[in-house]
Tab-separated table of C-alpha atoms in Angstrom:
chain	number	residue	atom	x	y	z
T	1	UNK	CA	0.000	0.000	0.000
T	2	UNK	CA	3.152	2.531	1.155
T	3	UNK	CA	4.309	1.277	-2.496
T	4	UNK	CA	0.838	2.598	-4.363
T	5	UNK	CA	0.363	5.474	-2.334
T	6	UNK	CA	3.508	7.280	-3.752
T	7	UNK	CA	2.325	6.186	-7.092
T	8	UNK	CA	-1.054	7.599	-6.804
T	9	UNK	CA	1.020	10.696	-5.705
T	10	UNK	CA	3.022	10.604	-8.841
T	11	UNK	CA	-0.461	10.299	-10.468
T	12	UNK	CA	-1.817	13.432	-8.764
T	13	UNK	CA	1.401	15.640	-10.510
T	14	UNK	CA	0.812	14.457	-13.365
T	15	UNK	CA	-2.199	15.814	-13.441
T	16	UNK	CA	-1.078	19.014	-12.132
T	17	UNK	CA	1.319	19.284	-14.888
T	18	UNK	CA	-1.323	18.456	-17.199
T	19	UNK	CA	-3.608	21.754	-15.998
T	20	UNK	CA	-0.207	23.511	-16.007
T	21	UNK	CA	0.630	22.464	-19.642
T	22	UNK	CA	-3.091	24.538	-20.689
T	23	UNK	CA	-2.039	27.801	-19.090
T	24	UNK	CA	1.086	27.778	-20.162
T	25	UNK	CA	0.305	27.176	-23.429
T	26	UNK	CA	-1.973	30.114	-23.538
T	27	UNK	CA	0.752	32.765	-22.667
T	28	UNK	CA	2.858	31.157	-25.208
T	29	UNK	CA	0.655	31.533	-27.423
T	30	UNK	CA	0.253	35.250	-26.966
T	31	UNK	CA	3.816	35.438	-27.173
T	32	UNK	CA	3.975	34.004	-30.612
T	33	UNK	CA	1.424	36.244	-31.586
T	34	UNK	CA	3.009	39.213	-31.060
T	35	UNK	CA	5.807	37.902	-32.376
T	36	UNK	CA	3.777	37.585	-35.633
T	37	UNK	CA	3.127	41.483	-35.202
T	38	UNK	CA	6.502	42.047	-35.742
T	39	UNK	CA	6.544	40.904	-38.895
T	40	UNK	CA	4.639	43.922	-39.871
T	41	UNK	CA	7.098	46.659	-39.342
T	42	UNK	CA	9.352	45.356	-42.021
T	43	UNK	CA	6.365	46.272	-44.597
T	44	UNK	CA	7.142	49.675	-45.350
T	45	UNK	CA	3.938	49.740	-47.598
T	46	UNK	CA	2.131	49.214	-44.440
T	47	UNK	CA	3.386	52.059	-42.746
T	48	UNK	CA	4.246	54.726	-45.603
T	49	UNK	CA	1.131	56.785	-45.579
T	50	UNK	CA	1.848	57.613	-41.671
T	51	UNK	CA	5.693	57.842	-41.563
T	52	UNK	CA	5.811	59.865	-44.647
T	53	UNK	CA	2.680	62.296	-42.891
T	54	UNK	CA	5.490	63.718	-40.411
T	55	UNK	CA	2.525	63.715	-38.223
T	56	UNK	CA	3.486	60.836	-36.135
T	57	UNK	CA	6.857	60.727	-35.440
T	58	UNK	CA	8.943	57.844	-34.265
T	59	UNK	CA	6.039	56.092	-34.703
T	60	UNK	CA	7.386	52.337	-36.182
T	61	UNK	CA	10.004	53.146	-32.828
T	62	UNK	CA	7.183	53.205	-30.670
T	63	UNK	CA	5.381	50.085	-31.837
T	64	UNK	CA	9.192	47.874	-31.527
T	65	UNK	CA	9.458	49.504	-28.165
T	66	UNK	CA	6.029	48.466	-27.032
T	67	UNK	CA	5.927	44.673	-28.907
T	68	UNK	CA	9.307	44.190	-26.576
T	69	UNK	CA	7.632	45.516	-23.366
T	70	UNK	CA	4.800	42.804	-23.805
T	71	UNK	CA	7.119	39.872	-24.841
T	72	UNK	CA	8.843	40.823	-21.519
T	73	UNK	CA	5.814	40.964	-19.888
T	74	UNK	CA	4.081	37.438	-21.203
T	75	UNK	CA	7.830	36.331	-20.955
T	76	UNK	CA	8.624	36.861	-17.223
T	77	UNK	CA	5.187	34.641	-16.532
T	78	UNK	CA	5.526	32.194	-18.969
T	79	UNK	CA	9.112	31.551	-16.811
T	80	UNK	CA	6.929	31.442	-13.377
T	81	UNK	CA	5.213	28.667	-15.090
T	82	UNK	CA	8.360	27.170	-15.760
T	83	UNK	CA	9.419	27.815	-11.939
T	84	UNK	CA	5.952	25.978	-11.397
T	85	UNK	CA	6.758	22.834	-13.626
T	86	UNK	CA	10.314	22.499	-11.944
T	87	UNK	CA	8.589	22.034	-8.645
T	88	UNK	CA	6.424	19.529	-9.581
T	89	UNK	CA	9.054	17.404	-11.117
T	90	UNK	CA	11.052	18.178	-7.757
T	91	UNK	CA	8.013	16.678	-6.116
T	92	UNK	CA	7.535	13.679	-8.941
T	93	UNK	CA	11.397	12.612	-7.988
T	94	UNK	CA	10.662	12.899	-4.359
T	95	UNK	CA	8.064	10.285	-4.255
T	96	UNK	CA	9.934	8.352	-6.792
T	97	UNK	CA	12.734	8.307	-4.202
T	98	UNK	CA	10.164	7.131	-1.819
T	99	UNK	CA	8.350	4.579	-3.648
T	100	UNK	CA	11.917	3.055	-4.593
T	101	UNK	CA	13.029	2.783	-0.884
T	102	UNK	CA	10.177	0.933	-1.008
T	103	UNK	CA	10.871	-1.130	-3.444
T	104	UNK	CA	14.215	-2.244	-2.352
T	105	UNK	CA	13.018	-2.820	1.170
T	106	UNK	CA	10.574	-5.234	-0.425
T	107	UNK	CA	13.830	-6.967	-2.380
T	108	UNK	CA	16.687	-6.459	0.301
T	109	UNK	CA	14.297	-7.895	3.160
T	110	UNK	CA	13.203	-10.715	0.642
T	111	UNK	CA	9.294	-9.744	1.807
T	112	UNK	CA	7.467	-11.605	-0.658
T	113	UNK	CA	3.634	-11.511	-1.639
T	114	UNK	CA	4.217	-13.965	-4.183
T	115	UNK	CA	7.409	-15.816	-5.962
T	116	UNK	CA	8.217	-15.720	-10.024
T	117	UNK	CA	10.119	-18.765	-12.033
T	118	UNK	CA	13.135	-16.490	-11.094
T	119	UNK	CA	12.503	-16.446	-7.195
T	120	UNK	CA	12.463	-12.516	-7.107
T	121	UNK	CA	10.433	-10.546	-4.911
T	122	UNK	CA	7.419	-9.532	-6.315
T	123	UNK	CA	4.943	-7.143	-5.670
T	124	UNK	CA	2.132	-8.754	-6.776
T	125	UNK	CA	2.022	-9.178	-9.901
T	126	UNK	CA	4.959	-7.056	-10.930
T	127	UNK	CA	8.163	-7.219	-9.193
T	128	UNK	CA	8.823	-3.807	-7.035
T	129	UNK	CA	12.056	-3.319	-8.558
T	130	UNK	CA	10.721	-3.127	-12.250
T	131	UNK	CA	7.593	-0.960	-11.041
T	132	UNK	CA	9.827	0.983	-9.740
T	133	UNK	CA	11.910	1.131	-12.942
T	134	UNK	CA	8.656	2.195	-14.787
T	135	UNK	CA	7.686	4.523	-12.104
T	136	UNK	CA	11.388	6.371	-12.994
T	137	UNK	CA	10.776	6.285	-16.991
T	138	UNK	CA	7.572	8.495	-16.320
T	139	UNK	CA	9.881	11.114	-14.192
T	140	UNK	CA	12.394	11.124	-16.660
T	141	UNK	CA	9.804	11.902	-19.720
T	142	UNK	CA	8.194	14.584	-17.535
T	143	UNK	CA	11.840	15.794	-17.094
T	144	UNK	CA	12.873	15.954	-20.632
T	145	UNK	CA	9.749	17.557	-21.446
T	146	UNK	CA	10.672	20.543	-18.938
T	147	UNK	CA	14.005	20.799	-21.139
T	148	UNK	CA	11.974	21.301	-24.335
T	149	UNK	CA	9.488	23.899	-22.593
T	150	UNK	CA	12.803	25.744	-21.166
T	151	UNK	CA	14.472	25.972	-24.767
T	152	UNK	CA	11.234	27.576	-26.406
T	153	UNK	CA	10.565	29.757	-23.413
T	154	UNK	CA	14.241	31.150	-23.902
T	155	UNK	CA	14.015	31.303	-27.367
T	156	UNK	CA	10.302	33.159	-27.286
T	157	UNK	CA	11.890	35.753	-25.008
T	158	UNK	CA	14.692	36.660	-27.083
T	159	UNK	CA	12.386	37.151	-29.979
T	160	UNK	CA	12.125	33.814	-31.409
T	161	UNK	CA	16.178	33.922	-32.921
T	162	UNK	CA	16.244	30.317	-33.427
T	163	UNK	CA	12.981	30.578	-35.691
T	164	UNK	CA	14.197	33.656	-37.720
T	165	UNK	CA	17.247	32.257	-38.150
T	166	UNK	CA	15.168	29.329	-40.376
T	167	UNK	CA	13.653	32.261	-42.035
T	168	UNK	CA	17.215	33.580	-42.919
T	169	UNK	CA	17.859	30.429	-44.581
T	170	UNK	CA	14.511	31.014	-46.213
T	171	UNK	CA	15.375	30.651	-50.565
T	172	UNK	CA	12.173	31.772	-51.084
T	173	UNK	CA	12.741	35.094	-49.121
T	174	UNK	CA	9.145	35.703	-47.220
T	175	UNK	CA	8.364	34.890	-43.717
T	176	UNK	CA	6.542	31.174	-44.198
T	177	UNK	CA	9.477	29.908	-42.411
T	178	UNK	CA	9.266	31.478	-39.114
T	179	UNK	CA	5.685	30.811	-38.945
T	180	UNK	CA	6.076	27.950	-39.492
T	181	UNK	CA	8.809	27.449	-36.941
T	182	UNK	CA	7.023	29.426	-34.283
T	183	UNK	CA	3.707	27.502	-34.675
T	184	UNK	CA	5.918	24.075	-34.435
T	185	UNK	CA	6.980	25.958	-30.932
T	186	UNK	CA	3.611	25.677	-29.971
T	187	UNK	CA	2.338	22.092	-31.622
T	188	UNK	CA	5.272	21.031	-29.584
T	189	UNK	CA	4.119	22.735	-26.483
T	190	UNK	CA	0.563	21.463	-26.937
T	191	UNK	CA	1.671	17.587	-27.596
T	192	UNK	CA	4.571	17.704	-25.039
T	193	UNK	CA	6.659	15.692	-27.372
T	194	UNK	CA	8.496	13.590	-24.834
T	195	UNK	CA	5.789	12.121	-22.748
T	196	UNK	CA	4.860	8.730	-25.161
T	197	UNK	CA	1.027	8.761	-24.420
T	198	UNK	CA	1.159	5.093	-25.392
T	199	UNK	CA	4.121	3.957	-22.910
T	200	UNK	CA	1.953	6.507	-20.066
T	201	UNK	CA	-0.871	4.042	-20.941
T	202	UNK	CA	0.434	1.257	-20.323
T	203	UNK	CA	2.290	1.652	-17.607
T	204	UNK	CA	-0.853	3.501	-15.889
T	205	UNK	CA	-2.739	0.252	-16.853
T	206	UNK	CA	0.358	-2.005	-15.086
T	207	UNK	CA	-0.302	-0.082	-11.651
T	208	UNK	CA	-3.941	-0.228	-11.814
T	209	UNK	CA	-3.909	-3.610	-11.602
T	210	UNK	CA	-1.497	-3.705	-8.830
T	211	UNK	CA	-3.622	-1.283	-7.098
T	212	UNK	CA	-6.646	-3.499	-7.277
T	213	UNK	CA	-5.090	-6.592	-6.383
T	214	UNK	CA	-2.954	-4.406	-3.737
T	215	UNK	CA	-6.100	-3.570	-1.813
T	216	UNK	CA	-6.264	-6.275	0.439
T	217	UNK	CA	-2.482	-6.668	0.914
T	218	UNK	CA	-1.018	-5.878	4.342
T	219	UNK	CA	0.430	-2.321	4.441
């Protein structure tokens, strides 16, 4: 039971991740949109009738001055988020420490629910050691997710460099590129790359069963 309860903990930041994943998403989002905006001041056509007025001055200066102030802005929270993810994985590898202690008091102390062909401990159905091995795969995705959502984050707050740098390389000269770029920022952000939905499945559906058959098991 000690063993499943710092699962189902694991469980429970998971699915605080997951609610985090939506609002981040949402202020990267806006980020990429202004981004976008930017585009716009390298159309002098756009701008022409204005500039060329002398009735607003500085004008296009204004409008880079103010796109930077709110990419700062949605910047410094999107990094809060960050700070927010970070904890939870602190808190996903602190029960994982747990539930392994567990695990290898079940296999140094030879406390056995049932045997396998190999005469290992088992928990179960499973033995602890490799649910415990799964348990760490899960941290570890969640972990190399954060890496991916750092790397945009910093790139999105320096102006997305790494996407117009694509556009530089751009033969056909117009801004497709770092659409496309900054939109694969956010299809990346959305789908959270790392975490294999089908792996998360099936180990989910491995511990489910040894929480069922775990509920009559001694503590």
């Amino acid at each position: 039971r000690r063993f499943i309860a710092h699962w189902t903990k694991i469980g429970e930041l998971r699915q605080q991740w997951s609610a985090l994943n939506d609002t981040s998403r949402v202020l990267a989002t806006t980020i990429v949109n202004i981004l976008l905006e930017r585009e716009y001041l390298s159309i002098d056509e756009c701008w022409d009738p204005l500039v060329d007025s002398g009735k607003f001055p500085h004008l296009l200066e204004r409008m880079e001055a103010k796109i930077w102030s709110q990419i700062a802005t949605h910047s410094a929270e999107l990094s809060q988020h960050l700070d927010s993810f970070g904890k939870i994985l602190v808190q996903m590898r602190l029960s994982l420490s747990s539930l392994e202690d567990v695990a290898y008091s079940f296999h140094d102390n030879l406390i056995k629910i049932g045997v396998g062909e190999d005469n290992q401990p088992l928990f179960l159905v499973s033995p602890a050691m490799e649910l415990a091995s799964l348990a760490r795969e899960i941290v570890n995705m969640h972990s190399k997710e954060l890496s991916v959502k750092c790397a945009i984050a910093d790139d999105l707050s320096r102006g997305g460099e790494a996407a117009s740098s694509a556009n530089a390389t751009n033969l056909s000269g117009n801004s497709n590129t770092t659409r496309t770029a900054l939109g694969a920022y956010l299809s990346a952000w959305t789908l959270q790359l790392y975490l294999d939905d089908a792996r998360l499945q099936e180990i989910d559906c491995i511990f489910r069963t040894e929480s069922v058959l775990g509920a009559d098991a001694p503590p």
